[in-house]
Coordinates of C-alpha atoms in Angstrom, one line a residue:
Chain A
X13 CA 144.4 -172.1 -91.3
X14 CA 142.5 -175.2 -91.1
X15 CA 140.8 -174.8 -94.6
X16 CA 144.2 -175.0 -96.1
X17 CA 143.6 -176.8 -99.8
X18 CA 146.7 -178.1 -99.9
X19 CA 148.5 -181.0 -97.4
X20 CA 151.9 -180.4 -96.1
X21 CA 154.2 -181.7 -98.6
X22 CA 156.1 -184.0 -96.4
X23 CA 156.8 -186.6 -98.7
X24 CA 159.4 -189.4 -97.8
X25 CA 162.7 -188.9 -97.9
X26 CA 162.7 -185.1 -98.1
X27 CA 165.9 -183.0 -97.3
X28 CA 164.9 -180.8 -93.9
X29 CA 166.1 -177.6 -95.6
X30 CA 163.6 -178.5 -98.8
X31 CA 161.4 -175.3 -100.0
X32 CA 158.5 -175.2 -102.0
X33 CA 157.5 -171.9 -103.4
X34 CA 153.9 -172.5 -104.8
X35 CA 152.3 -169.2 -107.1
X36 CA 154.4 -166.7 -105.2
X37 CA 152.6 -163.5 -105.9
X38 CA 153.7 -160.1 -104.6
X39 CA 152.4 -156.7 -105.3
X40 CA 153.8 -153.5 -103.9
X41 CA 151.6 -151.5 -105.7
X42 CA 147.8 -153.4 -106.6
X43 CA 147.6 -154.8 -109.8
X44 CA 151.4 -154.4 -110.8
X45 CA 152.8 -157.7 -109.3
X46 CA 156.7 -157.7 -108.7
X47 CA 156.7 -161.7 -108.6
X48 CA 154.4 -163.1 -110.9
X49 CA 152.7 -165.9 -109.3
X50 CA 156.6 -167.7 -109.2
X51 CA 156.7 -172.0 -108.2
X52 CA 159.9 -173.4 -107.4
X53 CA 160.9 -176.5 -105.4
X54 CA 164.5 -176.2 -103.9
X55 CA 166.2 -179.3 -102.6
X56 CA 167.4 -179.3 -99.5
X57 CA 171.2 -179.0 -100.5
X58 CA 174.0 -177.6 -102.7
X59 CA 174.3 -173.8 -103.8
X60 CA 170.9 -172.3 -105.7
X61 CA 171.6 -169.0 -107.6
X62 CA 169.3 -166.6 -108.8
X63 CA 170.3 -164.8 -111.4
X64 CA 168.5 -161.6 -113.6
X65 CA 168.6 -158.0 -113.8
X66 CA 168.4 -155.7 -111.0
X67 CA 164.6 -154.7 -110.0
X68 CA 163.2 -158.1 -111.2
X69 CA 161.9 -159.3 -107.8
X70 CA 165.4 -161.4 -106.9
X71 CA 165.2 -159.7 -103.7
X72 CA 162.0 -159.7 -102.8
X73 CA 161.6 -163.3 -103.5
X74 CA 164.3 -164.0 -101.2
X75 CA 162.9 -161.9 -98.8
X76 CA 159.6 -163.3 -99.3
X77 CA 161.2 -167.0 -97.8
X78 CA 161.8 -165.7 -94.6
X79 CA 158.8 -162.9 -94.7
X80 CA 160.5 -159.9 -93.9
X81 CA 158.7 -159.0 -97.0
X82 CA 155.1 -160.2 -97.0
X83 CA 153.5 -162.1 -100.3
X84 CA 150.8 -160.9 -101.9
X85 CA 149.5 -164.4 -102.7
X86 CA 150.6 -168.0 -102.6
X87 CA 152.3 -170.9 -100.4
X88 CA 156.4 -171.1 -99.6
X89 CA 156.2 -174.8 -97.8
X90 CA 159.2 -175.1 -95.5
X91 CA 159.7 -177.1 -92.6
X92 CA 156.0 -178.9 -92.5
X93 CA 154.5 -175.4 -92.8
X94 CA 153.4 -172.4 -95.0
X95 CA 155.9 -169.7 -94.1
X96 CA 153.6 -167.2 -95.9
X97 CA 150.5 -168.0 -93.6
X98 CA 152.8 -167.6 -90.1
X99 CA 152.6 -165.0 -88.0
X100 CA 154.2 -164.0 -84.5
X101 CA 155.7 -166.5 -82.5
X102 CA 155.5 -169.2 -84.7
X103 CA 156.7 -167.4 -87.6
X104 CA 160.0 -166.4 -85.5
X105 CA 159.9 -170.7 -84.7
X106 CA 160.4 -170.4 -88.2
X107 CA 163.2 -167.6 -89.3
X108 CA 165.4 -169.2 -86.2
X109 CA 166.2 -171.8 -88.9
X110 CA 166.3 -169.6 -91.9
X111 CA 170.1 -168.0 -91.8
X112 CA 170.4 -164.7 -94.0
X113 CA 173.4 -163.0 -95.3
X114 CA 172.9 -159.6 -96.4
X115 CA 174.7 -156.9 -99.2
X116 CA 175.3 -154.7 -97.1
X117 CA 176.1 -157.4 -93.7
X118 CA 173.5 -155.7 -91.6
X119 CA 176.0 -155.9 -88.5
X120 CA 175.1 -154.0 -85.8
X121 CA 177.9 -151.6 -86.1
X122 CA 178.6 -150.8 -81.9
X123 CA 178.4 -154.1 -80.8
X124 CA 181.3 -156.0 -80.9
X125 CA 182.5 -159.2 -83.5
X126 CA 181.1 -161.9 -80.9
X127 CA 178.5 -160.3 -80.0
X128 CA 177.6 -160.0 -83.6
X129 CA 177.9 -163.3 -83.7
X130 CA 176.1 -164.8 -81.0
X131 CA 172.7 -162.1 -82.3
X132 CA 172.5 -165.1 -84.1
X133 CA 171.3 -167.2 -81.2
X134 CA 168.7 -164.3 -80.2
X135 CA 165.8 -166.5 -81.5
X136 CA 166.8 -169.3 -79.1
X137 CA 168.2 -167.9 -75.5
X138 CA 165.3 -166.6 -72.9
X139 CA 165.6 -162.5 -73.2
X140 CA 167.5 -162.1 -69.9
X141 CA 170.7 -164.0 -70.6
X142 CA 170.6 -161.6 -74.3
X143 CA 170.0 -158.4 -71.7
X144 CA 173.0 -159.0 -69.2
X145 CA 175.3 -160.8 -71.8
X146 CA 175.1 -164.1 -70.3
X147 CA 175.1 -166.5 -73.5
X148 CA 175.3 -169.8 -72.7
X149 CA 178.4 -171.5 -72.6
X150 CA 178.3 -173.6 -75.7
X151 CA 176.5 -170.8 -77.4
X152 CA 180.1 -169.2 -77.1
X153 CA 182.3 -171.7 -77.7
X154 CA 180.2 -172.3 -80.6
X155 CA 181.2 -168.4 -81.6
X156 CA 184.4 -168.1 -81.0
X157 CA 184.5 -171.8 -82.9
X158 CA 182.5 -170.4 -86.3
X159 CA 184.8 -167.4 -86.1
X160 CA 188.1 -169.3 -86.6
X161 CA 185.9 -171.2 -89.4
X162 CA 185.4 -168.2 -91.1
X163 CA 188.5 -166.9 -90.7
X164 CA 188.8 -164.1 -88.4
X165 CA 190.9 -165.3 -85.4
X166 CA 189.9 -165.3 -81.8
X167 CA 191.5 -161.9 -81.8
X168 CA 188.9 -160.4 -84.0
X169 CA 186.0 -161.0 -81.1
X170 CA 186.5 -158.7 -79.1
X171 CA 186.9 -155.5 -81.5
X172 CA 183.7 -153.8 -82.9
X173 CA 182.3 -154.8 -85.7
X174 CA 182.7 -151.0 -87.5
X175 CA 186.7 -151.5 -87.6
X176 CA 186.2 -154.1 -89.9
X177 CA 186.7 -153.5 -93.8
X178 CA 183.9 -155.4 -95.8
X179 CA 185.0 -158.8 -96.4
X180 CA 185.5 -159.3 -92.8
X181 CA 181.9 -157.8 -91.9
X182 CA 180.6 -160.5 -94.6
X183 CA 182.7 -163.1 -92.8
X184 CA 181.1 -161.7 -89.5
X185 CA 177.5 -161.9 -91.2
X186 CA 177.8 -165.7 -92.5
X187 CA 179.3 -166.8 -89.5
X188 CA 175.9 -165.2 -87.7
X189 CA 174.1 -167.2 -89.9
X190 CA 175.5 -169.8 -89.5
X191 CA 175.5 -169.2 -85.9
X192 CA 171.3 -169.7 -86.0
X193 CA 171.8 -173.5 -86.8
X194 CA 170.2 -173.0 -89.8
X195 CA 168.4 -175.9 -92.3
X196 CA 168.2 -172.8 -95.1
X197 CA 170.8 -170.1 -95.8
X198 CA 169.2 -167.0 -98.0
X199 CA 171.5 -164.6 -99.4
X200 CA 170.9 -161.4 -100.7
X201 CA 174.3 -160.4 -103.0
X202 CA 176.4 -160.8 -100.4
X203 CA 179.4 -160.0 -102.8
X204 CA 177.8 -157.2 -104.6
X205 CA 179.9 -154.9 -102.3
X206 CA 183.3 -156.6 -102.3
X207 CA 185.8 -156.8 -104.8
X208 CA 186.4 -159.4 -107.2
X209 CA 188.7 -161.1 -104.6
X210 CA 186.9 -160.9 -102.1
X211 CA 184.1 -162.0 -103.6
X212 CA 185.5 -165.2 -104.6
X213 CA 186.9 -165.8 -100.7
X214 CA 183.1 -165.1 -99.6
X215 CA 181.7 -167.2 -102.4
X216 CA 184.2 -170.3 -101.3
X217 CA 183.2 -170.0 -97.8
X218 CA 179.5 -170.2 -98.7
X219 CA 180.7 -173.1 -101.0
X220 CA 182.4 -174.7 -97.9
X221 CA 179.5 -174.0 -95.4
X222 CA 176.9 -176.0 -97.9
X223 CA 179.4 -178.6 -98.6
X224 CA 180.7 -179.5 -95.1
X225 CA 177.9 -178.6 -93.1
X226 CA 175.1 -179.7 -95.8
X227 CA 173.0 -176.5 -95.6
X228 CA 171.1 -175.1 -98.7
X229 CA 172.2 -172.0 -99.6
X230 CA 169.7 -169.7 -101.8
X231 CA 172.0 -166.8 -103.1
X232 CA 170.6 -163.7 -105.2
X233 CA 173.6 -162.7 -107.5
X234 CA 174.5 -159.9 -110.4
X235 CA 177.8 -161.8 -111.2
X236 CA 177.1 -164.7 -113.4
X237 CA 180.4 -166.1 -113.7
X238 CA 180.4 -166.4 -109.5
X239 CA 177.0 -168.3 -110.2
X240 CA 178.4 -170.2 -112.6
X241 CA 181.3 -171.6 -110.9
X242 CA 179.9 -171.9 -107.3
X243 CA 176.2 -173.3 -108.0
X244 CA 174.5 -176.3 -108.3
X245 CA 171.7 -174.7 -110.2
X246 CA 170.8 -171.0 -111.4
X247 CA 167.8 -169.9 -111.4
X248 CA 167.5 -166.8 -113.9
X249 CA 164.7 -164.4 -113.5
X250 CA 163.4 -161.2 -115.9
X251 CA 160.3 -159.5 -114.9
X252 CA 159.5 -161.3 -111.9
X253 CA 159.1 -164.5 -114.0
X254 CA 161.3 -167.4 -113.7
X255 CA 162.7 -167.8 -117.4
X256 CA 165.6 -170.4 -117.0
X257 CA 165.8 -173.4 -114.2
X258 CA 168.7 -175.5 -114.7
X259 CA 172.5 -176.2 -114.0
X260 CA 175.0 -173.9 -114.6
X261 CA 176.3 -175.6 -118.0
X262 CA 172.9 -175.2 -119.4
X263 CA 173.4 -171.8 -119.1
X264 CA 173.8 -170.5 -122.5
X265 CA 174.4 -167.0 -124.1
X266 CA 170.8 -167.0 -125.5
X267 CA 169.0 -167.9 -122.0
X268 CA 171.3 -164.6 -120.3
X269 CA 169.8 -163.0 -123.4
X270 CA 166.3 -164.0 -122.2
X271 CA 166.9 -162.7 -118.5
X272 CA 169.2 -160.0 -119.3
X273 CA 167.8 -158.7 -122.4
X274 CA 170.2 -157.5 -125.2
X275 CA 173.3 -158.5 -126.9
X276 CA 175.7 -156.1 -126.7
X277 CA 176.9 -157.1 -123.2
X278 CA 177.9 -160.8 -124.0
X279 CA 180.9 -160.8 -126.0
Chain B
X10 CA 178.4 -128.5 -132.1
X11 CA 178.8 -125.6 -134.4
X12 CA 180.4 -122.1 -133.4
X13 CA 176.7 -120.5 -134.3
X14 CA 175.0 -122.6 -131.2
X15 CA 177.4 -121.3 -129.0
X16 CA 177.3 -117.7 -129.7
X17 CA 173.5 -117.2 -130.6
X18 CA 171.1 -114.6 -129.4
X19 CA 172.8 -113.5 -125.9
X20 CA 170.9 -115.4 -123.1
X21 CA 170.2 -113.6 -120.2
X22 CA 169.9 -114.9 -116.6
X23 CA 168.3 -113.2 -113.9
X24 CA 167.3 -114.8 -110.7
X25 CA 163.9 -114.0 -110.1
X26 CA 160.8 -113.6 -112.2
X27 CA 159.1 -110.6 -112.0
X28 CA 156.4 -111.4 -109.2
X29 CA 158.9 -113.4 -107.3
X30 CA 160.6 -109.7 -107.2
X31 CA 157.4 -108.6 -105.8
X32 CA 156.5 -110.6 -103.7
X33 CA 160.0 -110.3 -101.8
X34 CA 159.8 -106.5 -101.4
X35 CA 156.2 -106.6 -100.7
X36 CA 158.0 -109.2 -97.5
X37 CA 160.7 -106.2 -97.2
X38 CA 157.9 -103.9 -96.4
X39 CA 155.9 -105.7 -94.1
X40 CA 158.7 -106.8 -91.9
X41 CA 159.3 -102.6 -91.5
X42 CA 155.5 -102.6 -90.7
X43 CA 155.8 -105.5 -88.4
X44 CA 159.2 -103.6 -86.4
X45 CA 156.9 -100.2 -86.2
X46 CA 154.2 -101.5 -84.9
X47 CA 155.8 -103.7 -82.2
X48 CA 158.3 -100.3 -80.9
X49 CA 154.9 -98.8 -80.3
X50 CA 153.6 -101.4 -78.8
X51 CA 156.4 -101.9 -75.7
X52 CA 155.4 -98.4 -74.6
X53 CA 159.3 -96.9 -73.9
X54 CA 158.6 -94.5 -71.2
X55 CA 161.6 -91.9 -72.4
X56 CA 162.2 -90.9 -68.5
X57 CA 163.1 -94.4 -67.4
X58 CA 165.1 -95.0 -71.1
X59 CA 167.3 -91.8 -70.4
X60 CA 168.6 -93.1 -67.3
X61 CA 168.7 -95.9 -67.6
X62 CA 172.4 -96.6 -67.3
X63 CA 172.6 -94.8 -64.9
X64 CA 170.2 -97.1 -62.9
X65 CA 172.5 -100.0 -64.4
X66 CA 175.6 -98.7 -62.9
X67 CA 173.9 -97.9 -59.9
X68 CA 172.5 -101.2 -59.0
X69 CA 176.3 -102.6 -59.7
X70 CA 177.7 -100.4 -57.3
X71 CA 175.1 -101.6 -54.4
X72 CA 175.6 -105.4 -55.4
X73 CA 179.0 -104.8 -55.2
X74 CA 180.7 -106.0 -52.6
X75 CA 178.9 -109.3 -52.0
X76 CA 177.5 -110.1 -49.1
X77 CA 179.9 -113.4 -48.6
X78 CA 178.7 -114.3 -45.1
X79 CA 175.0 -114.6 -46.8
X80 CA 176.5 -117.5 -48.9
X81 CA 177.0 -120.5 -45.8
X82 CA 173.8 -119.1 -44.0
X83 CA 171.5 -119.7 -46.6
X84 CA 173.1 -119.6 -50.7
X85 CA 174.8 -123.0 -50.2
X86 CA 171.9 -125.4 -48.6
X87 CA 169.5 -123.5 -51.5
X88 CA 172.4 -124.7 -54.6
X89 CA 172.4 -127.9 -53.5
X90 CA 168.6 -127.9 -53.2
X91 CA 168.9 -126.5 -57.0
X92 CA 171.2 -129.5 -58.0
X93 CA 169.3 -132.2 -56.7
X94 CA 166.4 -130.8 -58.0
X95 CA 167.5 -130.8 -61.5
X96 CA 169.4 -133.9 -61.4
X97 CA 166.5 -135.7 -59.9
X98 CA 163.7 -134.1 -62.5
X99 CA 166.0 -135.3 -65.5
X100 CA 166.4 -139.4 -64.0
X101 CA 162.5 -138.5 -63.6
X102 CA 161.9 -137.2 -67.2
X103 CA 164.3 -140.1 -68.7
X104 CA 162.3 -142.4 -66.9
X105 CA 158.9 -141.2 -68.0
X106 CA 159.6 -140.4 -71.6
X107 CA 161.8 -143.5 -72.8
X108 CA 158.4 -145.2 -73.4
X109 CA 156.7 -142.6 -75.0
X110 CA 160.0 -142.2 -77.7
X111 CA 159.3 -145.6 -78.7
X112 CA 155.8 -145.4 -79.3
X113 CA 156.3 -142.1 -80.8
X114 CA 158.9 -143.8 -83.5
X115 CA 157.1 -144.4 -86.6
X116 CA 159.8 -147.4 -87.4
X117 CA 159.1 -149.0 -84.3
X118 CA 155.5 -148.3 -83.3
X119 CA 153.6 -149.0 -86.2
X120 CA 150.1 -147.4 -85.4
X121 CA 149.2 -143.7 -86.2
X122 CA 147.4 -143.4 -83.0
X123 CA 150.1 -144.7 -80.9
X124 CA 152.6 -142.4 -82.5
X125 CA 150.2 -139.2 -82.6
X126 CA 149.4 -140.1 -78.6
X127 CA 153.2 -140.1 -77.8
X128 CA 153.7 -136.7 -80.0
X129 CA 150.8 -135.2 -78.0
X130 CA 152.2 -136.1 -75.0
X131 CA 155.8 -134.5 -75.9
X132 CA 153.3 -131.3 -77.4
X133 CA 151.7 -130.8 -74.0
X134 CA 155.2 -131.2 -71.8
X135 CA 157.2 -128.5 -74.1
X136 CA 154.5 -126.1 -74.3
X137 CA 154.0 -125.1 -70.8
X138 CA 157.2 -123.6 -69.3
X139 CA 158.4 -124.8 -66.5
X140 CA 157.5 -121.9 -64.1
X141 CA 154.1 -122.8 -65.3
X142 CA 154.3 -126.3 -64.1
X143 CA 155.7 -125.6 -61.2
X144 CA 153.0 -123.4 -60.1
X145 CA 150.6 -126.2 -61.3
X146 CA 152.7 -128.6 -58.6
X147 CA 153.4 -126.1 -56.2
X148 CA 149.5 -125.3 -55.8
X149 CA 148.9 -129.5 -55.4
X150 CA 151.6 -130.6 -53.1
X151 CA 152.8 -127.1 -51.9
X152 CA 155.8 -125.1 -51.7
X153 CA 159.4 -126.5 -52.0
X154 CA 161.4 -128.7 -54.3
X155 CA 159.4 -131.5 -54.9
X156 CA 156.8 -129.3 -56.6
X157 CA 160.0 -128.1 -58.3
X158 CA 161.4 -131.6 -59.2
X159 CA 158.4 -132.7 -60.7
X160 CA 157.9 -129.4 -62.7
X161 CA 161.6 -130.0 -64.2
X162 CA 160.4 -133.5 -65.2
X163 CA 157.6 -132.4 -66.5
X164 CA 158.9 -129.8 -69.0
X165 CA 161.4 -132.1 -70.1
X166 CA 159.9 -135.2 -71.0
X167 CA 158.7 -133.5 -73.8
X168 CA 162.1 -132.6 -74.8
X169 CA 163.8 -135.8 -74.4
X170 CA 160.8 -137.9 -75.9
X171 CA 161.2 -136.0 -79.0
X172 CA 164.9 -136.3 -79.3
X173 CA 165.4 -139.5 -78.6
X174 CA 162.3 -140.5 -80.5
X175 CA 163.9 -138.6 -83.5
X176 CA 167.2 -140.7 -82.5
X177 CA 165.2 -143.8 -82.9
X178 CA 163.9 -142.8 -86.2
X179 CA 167.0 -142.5 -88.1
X180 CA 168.1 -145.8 -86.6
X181 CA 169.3 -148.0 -89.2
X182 CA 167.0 -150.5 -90.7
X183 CA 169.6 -153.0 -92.1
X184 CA 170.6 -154.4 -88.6
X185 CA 166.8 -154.4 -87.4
X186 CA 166.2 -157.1 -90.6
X187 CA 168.6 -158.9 -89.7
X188 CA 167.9 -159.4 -85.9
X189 CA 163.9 -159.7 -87.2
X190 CA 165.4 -162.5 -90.0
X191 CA 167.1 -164.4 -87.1
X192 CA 163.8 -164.6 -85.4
X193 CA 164.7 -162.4 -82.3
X194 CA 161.7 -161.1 -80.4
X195 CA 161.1 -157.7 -80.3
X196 CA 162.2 -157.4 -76.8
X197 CA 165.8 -158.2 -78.3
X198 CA 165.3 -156.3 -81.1
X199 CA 164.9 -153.8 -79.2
X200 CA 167.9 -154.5 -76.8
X201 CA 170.5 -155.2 -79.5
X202 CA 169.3 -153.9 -82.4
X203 CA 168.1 -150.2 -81.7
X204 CA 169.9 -149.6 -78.4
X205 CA 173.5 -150.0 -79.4
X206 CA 172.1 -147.4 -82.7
X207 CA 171.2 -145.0 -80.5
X208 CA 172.9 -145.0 -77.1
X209 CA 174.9 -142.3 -78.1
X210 CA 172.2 -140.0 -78.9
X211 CA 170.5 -140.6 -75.4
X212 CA 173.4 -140.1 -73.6
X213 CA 174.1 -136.7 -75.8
X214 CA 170.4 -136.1 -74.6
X215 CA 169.9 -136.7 -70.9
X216 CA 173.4 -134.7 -70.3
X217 CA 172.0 -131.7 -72.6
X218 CA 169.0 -131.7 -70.6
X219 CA 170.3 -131.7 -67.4
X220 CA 172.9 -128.9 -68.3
X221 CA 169.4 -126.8 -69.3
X222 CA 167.7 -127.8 -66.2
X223 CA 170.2 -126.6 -63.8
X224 CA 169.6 -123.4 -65.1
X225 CA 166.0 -123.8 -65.0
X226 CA 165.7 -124.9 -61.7
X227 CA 167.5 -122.1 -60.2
X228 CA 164.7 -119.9 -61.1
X229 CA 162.3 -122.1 -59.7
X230 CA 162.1 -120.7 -56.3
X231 CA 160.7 -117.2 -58.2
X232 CA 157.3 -119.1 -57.4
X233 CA 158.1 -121.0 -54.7
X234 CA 159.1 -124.2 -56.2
X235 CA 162.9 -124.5 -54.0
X236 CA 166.2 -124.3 -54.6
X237 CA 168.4 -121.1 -54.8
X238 CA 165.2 -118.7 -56.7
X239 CA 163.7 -118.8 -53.6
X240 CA 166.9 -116.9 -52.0
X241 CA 167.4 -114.9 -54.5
X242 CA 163.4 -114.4 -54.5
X243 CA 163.6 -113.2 -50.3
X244 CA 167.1 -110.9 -51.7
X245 CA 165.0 -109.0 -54.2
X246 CA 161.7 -108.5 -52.3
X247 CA 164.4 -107.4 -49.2
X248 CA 166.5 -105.2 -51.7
X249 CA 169.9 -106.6 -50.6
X250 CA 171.2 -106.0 -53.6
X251 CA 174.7 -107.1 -52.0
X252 CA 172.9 -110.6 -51.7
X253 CA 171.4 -110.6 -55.0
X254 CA 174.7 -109.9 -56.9
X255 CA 176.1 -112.8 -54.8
X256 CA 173.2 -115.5 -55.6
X257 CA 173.4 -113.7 -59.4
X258 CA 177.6 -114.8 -59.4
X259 CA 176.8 -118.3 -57.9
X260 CA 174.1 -119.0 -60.6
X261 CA 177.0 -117.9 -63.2
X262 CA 179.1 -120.1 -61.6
X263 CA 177.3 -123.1 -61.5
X264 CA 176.3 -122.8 -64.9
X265 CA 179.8 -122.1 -66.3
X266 CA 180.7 -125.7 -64.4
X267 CA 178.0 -128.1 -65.9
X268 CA 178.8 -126.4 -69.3
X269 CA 182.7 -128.1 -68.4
X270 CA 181.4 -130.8 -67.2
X271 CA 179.0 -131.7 -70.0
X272 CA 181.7 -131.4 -72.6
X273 CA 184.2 -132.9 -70.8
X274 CA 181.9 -136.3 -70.3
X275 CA 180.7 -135.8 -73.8
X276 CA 184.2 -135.7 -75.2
X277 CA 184.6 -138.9 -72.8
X278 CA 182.1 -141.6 -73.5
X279 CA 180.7 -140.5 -77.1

């Protein structure tokens, strides 16, 4: 670890929730890379969408930041440390502060709303109090506190998260999130199985989460015109290559013809 | 499309090609072979087929009436014996083979030798019956229903490894990423992540075990492993056939209540 080439890159005046993806290269299968050796810096704030077709590495780039997919090659610089080169208890020191919102919420289904919730804090309370259901105090206040914020009332804790139709579930998964006190929030489509409306209410709540509570949010996402109207700057991807970097009104027809390939489509 | 694609040379369908015909009468035949040869084998002797309902209703009429003054003397001490025996193997085999489930589950143990040590383990319990092992324990800690206990724990952690480990398998992986993503240790993974998945499997489990080894324990006692077999053993051997029908209706009974007893707590907490 020692041999590292590179220094830290903790230069001043750096945002805490800052990422620096250096020649991000990963390979399911040798020799035919999914992300081809991919370099991004993220500031530390506002909404960051990634846009492109589906099976162009979106996912596993995202998935990449907080390792539960493993790189091939290169560096992912977050918090004073290479993310890629972690491993074991450290590299949980590190997910703690990476929140992630999932397509498909990932709630564990018999466990109730709050309990849910508090999962989130399962990084930072000793094993014991997680065993016998002894959260800390403020760790529930906290709960019951993000749940009103996402809005699902105080009587949604108690009822298991399966009753719940999908929006609520995301509601459930961001306030987990949210819940880890994170400095990065990935998301992986987390309106791709909602409807439009829905979408819209999860997309403003993410909006409100990076506005008010200043956390960077990396978002995958199919719907462009979400991207559009909720990010700070899209990202659009085709072939595991970063083809357009830039804010949403740079976005033209022709660059969506770049990531997405084809005309047809845009009309 | 045109009318002359539609209606063109008649196609014909038929199921199987010619060998596959073959090859599946060529089965026919053998499985005739295979009936023939095991009815020779069994040796009928004719005498003992010809009456042999007579026999049948003959040992009815001398079971009949049972001996109910045998049952507080010695039936009722031995069914308890039988109970505790097969409640006590199960906690014993739940105990033993919860670890091995985990290390047997490909998703969770990640190591080919862990997972093919746990499977062996589960391979050796199932494939010695439990008479078996309780003649193993009955010849190392002698007769009675310890020997029994742990020969009903024995035979079943295989059976409750595998089923739960099979439980733990299908668990879904969505929840486990996002426990892992939180940075939970695997302790807690383990605790809120799989557990909650497959509680209701293990509970289906354990209670379809123990209704199994209630009826396996209460043969136990045919080799001196405890519980009511060995009553019904001493019947037998004393041809008190009025004692044997009684110990024969008890068993019935018993098993007749853990099979309302299993579904009514299924029905109840799953």
């Amino acid at each position: 670890m020692t041999s590292h080439p590179h220094p830290a890159p903790t230069e001043a005046g750096a945002l805490p929730g800052s990422l620096l993806i250096r020649n991000l290269r990963k390979e399911y299968r040798a020799g035919q890379p999914v992300l081809k050796d991919i370099s991004l810096a993220v500031e530390g704030r506002g909404i960051t969408a990634i846009i492109g077709p589906s099976g162009t590495g979106k996912s596993t780039l995202i998935r990449c930041i907080n390792r539960l997919v493993d790189p091939t090659s290169g560096e992912i610089w977050f918090g004073g440390s290479d993310l890629a080169r972690l491993r074991g208890r450290s590299l949980r020191m590190a997910r703690r502060r990476i929140g992630m919102v999932f397509q498909e919420y990932n709630l564990v289904e018999r466990l109730s709303v709050i309990e849910n919730v508090l999962c989130g804090r399962l990084g930072y309370v000793p094993a014991w109090r997680a065993f016998l259901r002894r959260f800390p105090d403020s760790d529930v206040e906290r709960a019951f506190a993000l749940l009103d914020a996402v809005g699902l009332g105080a009587d949604f804790a108690t009822r298991r998260a399966d009753q719940l139709s999908g929006g609520q579930r995301q509601r459930v998964g961001i306030a987990r999130a949210v819940m880890q006190d994170p400095a990065l929030v990935l998301a992986d489509e987390p309106t791709s199985s909602l409807d439009p409306k829905t979408s819209v209410e999860i997309m403003e709540l993410m909006a409100a989460l990076s506005a008010g509570g200043g956390t960077p949010i990396v978002i995958n996402i199919h719907n462009v015109d979400l991207a559009r109207r909720f990010a700070q700057r899209v990202i659009g991807m085709s072939r595991g290559e970063v083809v357009f970097d830039g804010p949403p009104d740079a976005l033209e027809d022709r660059h969506l013809t770049d990531i997405y390939g084809g005309e047809g489509w845009l009309s | 499309m045109s009318e002359a694609a539609l209606s063109g040379p008649s196609r014909r369908w038929v199921r199987f090609t010619p060998v596959e015909r073959g090859a599946r009468a060529l089965v026919y035949v053998l499985t005739a072979v295979a009936v023939i040869w095991s009815l020779r084998t069994i040796e009928i002797i004719p005498e003992f087929l010809y009456d042999a309902p007579e026999q049948t209703a003959d040992l009815f009429v001398r079971m009949w009436p049972f001996d109910w003054a045998f049952y507080p003397k010695a039936v009722h001490a031995a069914l308890i014996e039988t109970l505790h025996t097969a409640t006590l193997g199960t906690l014993l085999a739940l105990v033993l083979a919860i670890p091995f489930s985990f290390l047997a589950a490909r998703n969770f143990t990640r190591s080919g030798p862990l997972n093919w040590i746990a499977q062996f383990v589960f391979v050796s319990s199932r494939s010695v019956n439990s008479l078996i092992w309780a003649l193993l324990f009955v010849a190392i800690f002698g007769p009675g229903p310890l020997a029994g206990t742990l020969a009903i724990a024995f035979r079943s952690i295989g059976f409750v490894g595998k089923l739960f480990g099979e439980a733990l398998e299908e668990a879904q992986q969505g929840p486990i990423e996002a426990l892992t993503a939180a940075g939970a240790p695997r302790s807690m993974i383990l605790v809120k992540g799989y557990w909650p998945q497959v509680e209701p499997a293990f509970w289906s489990v354990a209670l379809l075990r123990w209704d199994i080894n209630i009826r396996e324990s209460a043969v136990l006692g045919l080799v001196g492993a405890g519980g009511i077999g060995v009553a019904l053993d001493a019947a037998l051997n004393n041809l008190y056939w009025d004692q044997v029908g009684l110990i024969l209706a008890v068993i019935f009974a018993v098993v007749i209540a853990t099979e309302f007893v299993t579904s009514f707590i299924r029905s109840r907490i799953l």
